[in-house]
PDB file of C-alpha atoms in Angstrom:
ATOM      1  CA  MET A 212      -2.855  -7.523   2.809  1.00  0.00           C
ATOM      2  CA  GLY A 213       0.041  -7.947   5.237  1.00  0.00           C
ATOM      3  CA  ASN A 214       2.181  -6.151   2.903  1.00  0.00           C
ATOM      4  CA  HIS A 215      -0.222  -3.052   2.871  1.00  0.00           C
ATOM      5  CA  LEU A 216      -0.869  -3.442   6.755  1.00  0.00           C
ATOM      6  CA  ASN A 217       3.350  -3.603   7.611  1.00  0.00           C
ATOM      7  CA  CYS A 218       3.931  -0.619   5.193  1.00  0.00           C
ATOM      8  CA  ALA A 219       1.173   1.353   6.501  1.00  0.00           C
ATOM      9  CA  LEU A 220       2.029   0.574  10.007  1.00  0.00           C
ATOM     10  CA  LYS A 221       5.446   1.217  10.150  1.00  0.00           C
ATOM     11  CA  THR A 222       7.302   4.379  10.751  1.00  0.00           C
ATOM     12  CA  ASN A 223      10.925   5.139  11.090  1.00  0.00           C
ATOM     13  CA  SER A 224      11.172   4.367  14.714  1.00  0.00           C
ATOM     14  CA  SER A 225       9.191   1.255  14.042  1.00  0.00           C
ATOM     15  CA  LYS A 226      12.526  -1.136  13.153  1.00  0.00           C
ATOM     16  CA  ASN A 227      13.061  -1.989  16.582  1.00  0.00           C
ATOM     17  CA  SER A 228       9.430  -2.543  17.885  1.00  0.00           C
ATOM     18  CA  THR A 229       6.724  -4.795  17.364  1.00  0.00           C
ATOM     19  CA  LYS A 230       3.132  -3.529  16.462  1.00  0.00           C
ATOM     20  CA  ILE A 231      -0.359  -5.433  17.616  1.00  0.00           C
ATOM     21  CA  VAL A 232      -3.851  -4.112  16.631  1.00  0.00           C
ATOM     22  CA  LEU A 233      -5.922  -4.987  20.099  1.00  0.00           C
ATOM     23  CA  PRO A 234      -9.273  -5.958  20.225  1.00  0.00           C
ATOM     24  CA  THR A 235     -10.302  -2.130  20.357  1.00  0.00           C
ATOM     25  CA  ASN A 236      -8.929  -1.370  17.423  1.00  0.00           C
ATOM     26  CA  GLU A 237      -5.948   0.277  19.235  1.00  0.00           C
ATOM     27  CA  ILE A 238      -2.565  -0.241  18.200  1.00  0.00           C
ATOM     28  CA  ARG A 239       0.158  -1.050  21.032  1.00  0.00           C
ATOM     29  CA  GLN A 240       3.769  -0.581  20.054  1.00  0.00           C
ATOM     30  CA  LEU A 241       6.187  -2.748  21.965  1.00  0.00           C
ATOM     31  CA  ARG A 242       9.794  -2.112  22.337  1.00  0.00           C
ATOM     32  CA  THR A 243      10.656  -5.059  24.329  1.00  0.00           C
ATOM     33  CA  PRO A 244      11.165  -8.636  23.257  1.00  0.00           C
ATOM     34  CA  THR A 245       7.497 -10.324  24.331  1.00  0.00           C
ATOM     35  CA  ASN A 246       6.010 -13.445  23.549  1.00  0.00           C
ATOM     36  CA  ALA A 247       2.361 -14.227  22.948  1.00  0.00           C
ATOM     37  CA  ALA A 248       1.541 -15.678  26.245  1.00  0.00           C
ATOM     38  CA  GLU A 249       2.300 -12.311  27.998  1.00  0.00           C
ATOM     39  CA  LEU A 250      -0.555 -10.592  25.481  1.00  0.00           C
ATOM     40  CA  MET A 251      -2.854 -13.603  26.224  1.00  0.00           C
ATOM     41  CA  PHE A 252      -2.572 -12.666  29.986  1.00  0.00           C
ATOM     42  CA  GLU A 253      -4.156  -9.187  29.392  1.00  0.00           C
ATOM     43  CA  TRP A 254      -6.421 -10.468  27.043  1.00  0.00           C
ATOM     44  CA  PRO A 255      -7.500 -13.702  27.916  1.00  0.00           C
ATOM     45  CA  LYS A 256     -10.336 -14.544  25.516  1.00  0.00           C
ATOM     46  CA  PHE A 257      -8.091 -13.443  22.478  1.00  0.00           C
ATOM     47  CA  PHE A 258      -5.369 -15.233  20.171  1.00  0.00           C
ATOM     48  CA  ILE A 259      -2.726 -13.305  18.401  1.00  0.00           C
ATOM     49  CA  VAL A 260      -1.815 -13.788  14.459  1.00  0.00           C
ATOM     50  CA  ASN A 261       0.872 -12.505  12.320  1.00  0.00           C
ATOM     51  CA  SER A 262      -0.709  -9.872   9.886  1.00  0.00           C
ATOM     52  CA  LEU A 263       1.452 -11.584   7.053  1.00  0.00           C
ATOM     53  CA  SER A 264      -0.269 -14.963   7.319  1.00  0.00           C
ATOM     54  CA  LEU A 265      -3.407 -13.465   6.960  1.00  0.00           C
ATOM     55  CA  LYS A 266      -5.289 -14.497   3.830  1.00  0.00           C
ATOM     56  CA  LEU A 267      -8.695 -14.444   2.609  1.00  0.00           C
ATOM     57  CA  GLY A 268     -10.391 -18.031   2.509  1.00  0.00           C
ATOM     58  CA  PHE A 269      -8.034 -19.543   4.334  1.00  0.00           C
ATOM     59  CA  ARG A 270      -8.238 -20.622   8.366  1.00  0.00           C
ATOM     60  CA  PHE A 271      -6.376 -18.550  11.015  1.00  0.00           C
ATOM     61  CA  SER A 272      -2.952 -19.316  12.176  1.00  0.00           C
ATOM     62  CA  PRO A 273      -2.779 -18.231  15.347  1.00  0.00           C
ATOM     63  CA  LEU A 274       0.859 -17.937  17.182  1.00  0.00           C
ATOM     64  CA  LYS A 275       1.354 -20.447  19.825  1.00  0.00           C
ATOM     65  CA  ALA A 276       1.972 -19.023  23.401  1.00  0.00           C
ATOM     66  CA  ASP A 277       5.285 -19.552  23.754  1.00  0.00           C
ATOM     67  CA  GLN A 278       6.493 -18.007  20.338  1.00  0.00           C
ATOM     68  CA  ASP A 279       8.214 -14.807  20.624  1.00  0.00           C
ATOM     69  CA  LEU A 280       6.877 -12.066  18.557  1.00  0.00           C
ATOM     70  CA  GLU A 281       9.228 -10.970  16.010  1.00  0.00           C
ATOM     71  CA  HIS A 282      10.504  -7.339  15.749  1.00  0.00           C
ATOM     72  CA  ALA A 283       8.928  -4.814  12.606  1.00  0.00           C
ATOM     73  CA  ASN A 284       5.891  -7.047  12.418  1.00  0.00           C
ATOM     74  CA  VAL A 285       2.190  -6.423  12.813  1.00  0.00           C
ATOM     75  CA  TYR A 286       0.305  -8.967  15.042  1.00  0.00           C
ATOM     76  CA  VAL A 287      -3.650  -8.887  15.203  1.00  0.00           C
ATOM     77  CA  MET A 288      -6.066  -9.898  18.455  1.00  0.00           C
ATOM     78  CA  PHE A 289      -8.907 -11.834  17.379  1.00  0.00           C
ATOM     79  CA  SER A 290     -11.659 -13.704  19.590  1.00  0.00           C
ATOM     80  CA  MET A 291     -11.040 -17.142  20.483  1.00  0.00           C
ATOM     81  CA  LYS A 292     -14.629 -17.666  18.773  1.00  0.00           C
ATOM     82  CA  ARG A 293     -13.354 -17.254  15.272  1.00  0.00           C
ATOM     83  CA  LEU A 294     -10.201 -19.449  16.163  1.00  0.00           C
ATOM     84  CA  ASN A 295     -11.055 -22.382  13.940  1.00  0.00           C
ATOM     85  CA  SER A 296     -13.366 -20.191  11.222  1.00  0.00           C
ATOM     86  CA  ILE A 297     -12.046 -18.618   8.081  1.00  0.00           C
ATOM     87  CA  VAL A 298     -10.556 -15.279   7.402  1.00  0.00           C
ATOM     88  CA  ASN A 299     -13.079 -13.096   5.739  1.00  0.00           C
ATOM     89  CA  THR A 300     -13.558  -9.358   4.489  1.00  0.00           C
ATOM     90  CA  THR A 301     -14.674  -8.068   7.802  1.00  0.00           C
ATOM     91  CA  ASP A 302     -11.789  -9.157   9.266  1.00  0.00           C
ATOM     92  CA  MET A 303      -9.483  -7.713   6.412  1.00  0.00           C
ATOM     93  CA  ALA A 304     -11.668  -4.358   6.284  1.00  0.00           C
ATOM     94  CA  ARG A 305     -11.108  -3.739   9.985  1.00  0.00           C
ATOM     95  CA  LEU A 306      -7.189  -4.106   9.552  1.00  0.00           C
ATOM     96  CA  PHE A 307      -7.416  -1.719   6.662  1.00  0.00           C
ATOM     97  CA  LEU A 308      -9.410   0.602   8.686  1.00  0.00           C
ATOM     98  CA  VAL A 309      -7.226   0.522  11.480  1.00  0.00           C
ATOM     99  CA  ALA A 310      -3.833   1.123   9.266  1.00  0.00           C
ATOM    100  CA  ASN A 311      -5.555   3.533   7.305  1.00  0.00           C
ATOM    101  CA  SER A 312      -6.380   5.691  10.117  1.00  0.00           C
ATOM    102  CA  THR A 313      -2.818   5.488  11.324  1.00  0.00           C
ATOM    103  CA  VAL A 314      -1.292   6.176   8.361  1.00  0.00           C
ATOM    104  CA  LYS A 315      -4.246   9.847   8.609  1.00  0.00           C
ATOM    105  CA  ARG A 316      -3.063  10.233  11.852  1.00  0.00           C
ATOM    106  CA  ALA A 317       0.510  10.255  11.230  1.00  0.00           C
ATOM    107  CA  GLY A 318      -0.334  13.031   8.444  1.00  0.00           C
ATOM    108  CA  GLY A 319       0.329  10.550   5.527  1.00  0.00           C
ATOM    109  CA  LYS A 320      -1.848  10.172   2.567  1.00  0.00           C
ATOM    110  CA  VAL A 321      -3.904   7.256   1.587  1.00  0.00           C
ATOM    111  CA  ARG A 322      -4.617   6.684  -1.928  1.00  0.00           C
ATOM    112  CA  ASP A 323      -6.510   3.618  -3.664  1.00  0.00           C
ATOM    113  CA  LEU A 324      -4.507   2.595  -7.063  1.00  0.00           C
ATOM    114  CA  PRO A 325      -6.409   3.135  -9.971  1.00  0.00           C
ATOM    115  CA  GLN A 326      -7.219   0.329 -12.399  1.00  0.00           C
ATOM    116  CA  GLU A 327      -5.366   0.845 -15.523  1.00  0.00           C
ATOM    117  CA  ASP A 328      -7.606   0.384 -18.641  1.00  0.00           C
ATOM    118  CA  HIS A 329      -5.418  -1.807 -20.438  1.00  0.00           C
ATOM    119  CA  GLN A 330      -6.040  -4.150 -17.868  1.00  0.00           C
ATOM    120  CA  LEU A 331      -9.504  -4.208 -18.135  1.00  0.00           C
ATOM    121  CA  GLU A 332      -9.111  -4.869 -22.053  1.00  0.00           C
ATOM    122  CA  ASP A 333      -6.538  -7.570 -21.295  1.00  0.00           C
ATOM    123  CA  CYS A 334      -9.146  -9.495 -19.171  1.00  0.00           C
ATOM    124  CA  GLU A 335     -12.210  -9.278 -21.792  1.00  0.00           C
ATOM    125  CA  GLU A 336      -9.885 -10.700 -24.358  1.00  0.00           C
ATOM    126  CA  LYS A 337      -8.657 -13.648 -22.401  1.00  0.00           C
ATOM    127  CA  LYS A 338     -12.471 -14.377 -21.724  1.00  0.00           C
ATOM    128  CA  VAL A 339     -13.342 -14.092 -25.590  1.00  0.00           C
ATOM    129  CA  LEU A 340     -10.213 -16.210 -26.631  1.00  0.00           C
ATOM    130  CA  LYS A 341     -10.469 -19.992 -26.431  1.00  0.00           C
ATOM    131  CA  LEU A 342      -8.112 -22.641 -27.536  1.00  0.00           C
ATOM    132  CA  ASN A 343      -8.818 -24.826 -30.414  1.00  0.00           C
ATOM    133  CA  LEU A 344      -7.262 -27.885 -31.083  1.00  0.00           C
ATOM    134  CA  ASP A 345      -8.536 -28.770 -34.304  1.00  0.00           C
ATOM    135  CA  ASP A 346      -6.807 -26.699 -36.562  1.00  0.00           C
ATOM    136  CA  ILE A 347      -3.295 -28.080 -35.270  1.00  0.00           C
ATOM    137  CA  GLU A 348      -2.688 -31.454 -36.913  1.00  0.00           C
ATOM    138  CA  GLU A 349      -0.968 -32.821 -34.195  1.00  0.00           C
ATOM    139  CA  TYR A 350      -3.638 -32.902 -32.094  1.00  0.00           C
ATOM    140  CA  SER A 351      -6.504 -33.448 -34.442  1.00  0.00           C
ATOM    141  CA  THR A 352      -4.717 -37.536 -34.488  1.00  0.00           C
ATOM    142  CA  PRO A 353      -7.110 -40.263 -33.798  1.00  0.00           C
ATOM    143  CA  GLU A 354      -4.391 -40.929 -31.182  1.00  0.00           C
ATOM    144  CA  PHE A 355      -4.654 -37.938 -29.230  1.00  0.00           C
ATOM    145  CA  GLN A 356      -8.338 -37.760 -29.373  1.00  0.00           C
ATOM    146  CA  HIS A 357      -8.521 -41.242 -27.880  1.00  0.00           C
ATOM    147  CA  ARG A 358      -6.161 -39.843 -24.920  1.00  0.00           C
ATOM    148  CA  LEU A 359      -8.513 -37.251 -24.634  1.00  0.00           C
ATOM    149  CA  SER A 360     -11.740 -39.413 -24.369  1.00  0.00           C
ATOM    150  CA  MET A 361      -9.999 -40.968 -22.187  1.00  0.00           C
ATOM    151  CA  SER A 362      -8.973 -38.238 -19.593  1.00  0.00           C
ATOM    152  CA  ARG A 363     -12.367 -37.448 -19.188  1.00  0.00           C
ATOM    153  CA  SER A 364     -14.452 -37.835 -16.200  1.00  0.00           C
ATOM    154  CA  LYS A 365     -16.507 -41.109 -16.382  1.00  0.00           C
ATOM    155  CA  LYS A 366     -19.761 -40.836 -15.919  1.00  0.00           C
ATOM    156  CA  PRO A 367     -22.042 -43.542 -15.326  1.00  0.00           C
ATOM    157  CA  LEU A 368     -24.526 -44.379 -18.251  1.00  0.00           C
ATOM    158  CA  LEU A 369     -28.221 -44.665 -16.808  1.00  0.00           C
ATOM    159  CA  GLU A 370     -29.265 -47.077 -19.433  1.00  0.00           C
ATOM    160  CA  THR A 371     -31.113 -50.206 -18.210  1.00  0.00           C
ATOM    161  CA  ILE A 372     -29.391 -53.544 -18.030  1.00  0.00           C
ATOM    162  CA  GLU A 373     -31.121 -56.404 -20.465  1.00  0.00           C
ATOM    163  CA  GLU A 374     -30.354 -59.724 -19.116  1.00  0.00           C
ATOM    164  CA  LEU A 375     -30.019 -62.863 -21.326  1.00  0.00           C
ATOM    165  CA  GLU A 376     -31.907 -65.623 -20.576  1.00  0.00           C
ATOM    166  CA  ASP A 377     -29.957 -68.959 -20.354  1.00  0.00           C
ATOM    167  CA  CYS A 378     -32.140 -71.982 -20.758  1.00  0.00           C
TER     168      CYS A 378
END
């Protein structure tokens, strides 16, 4: 995701600039060195995240207020309500839409890469094939079978316990 965003939002003039996707889905290009606190003063209820650190299913990693924004990177602002939440598909979709609209405005072409048929066939073959250790002599020895049985998770047996009567 971050790679797509960086490639889509980069132009020849962006080597010395930093791009920030604002909450209004506008893109601000900064050419001067800036830290996160300056942007947080303008947008008080929002935090800043580097687009390279955004990964689906992981928590946001916001920048500290005194951290400087690096040149030629793309940053995104999110609401403080989302601070401890997990990055989801709607967050990524928003970034893709902003990146794609920027590319289209610049006159570039945006296209999806088609999946190749042989990749799909490989996935189906992998699902069908399973490893069978019974045919290999080394793995069918009693010692190996004992190791396998010991490595499996232990589930408690729910049997009634018979008590012995001591007289």
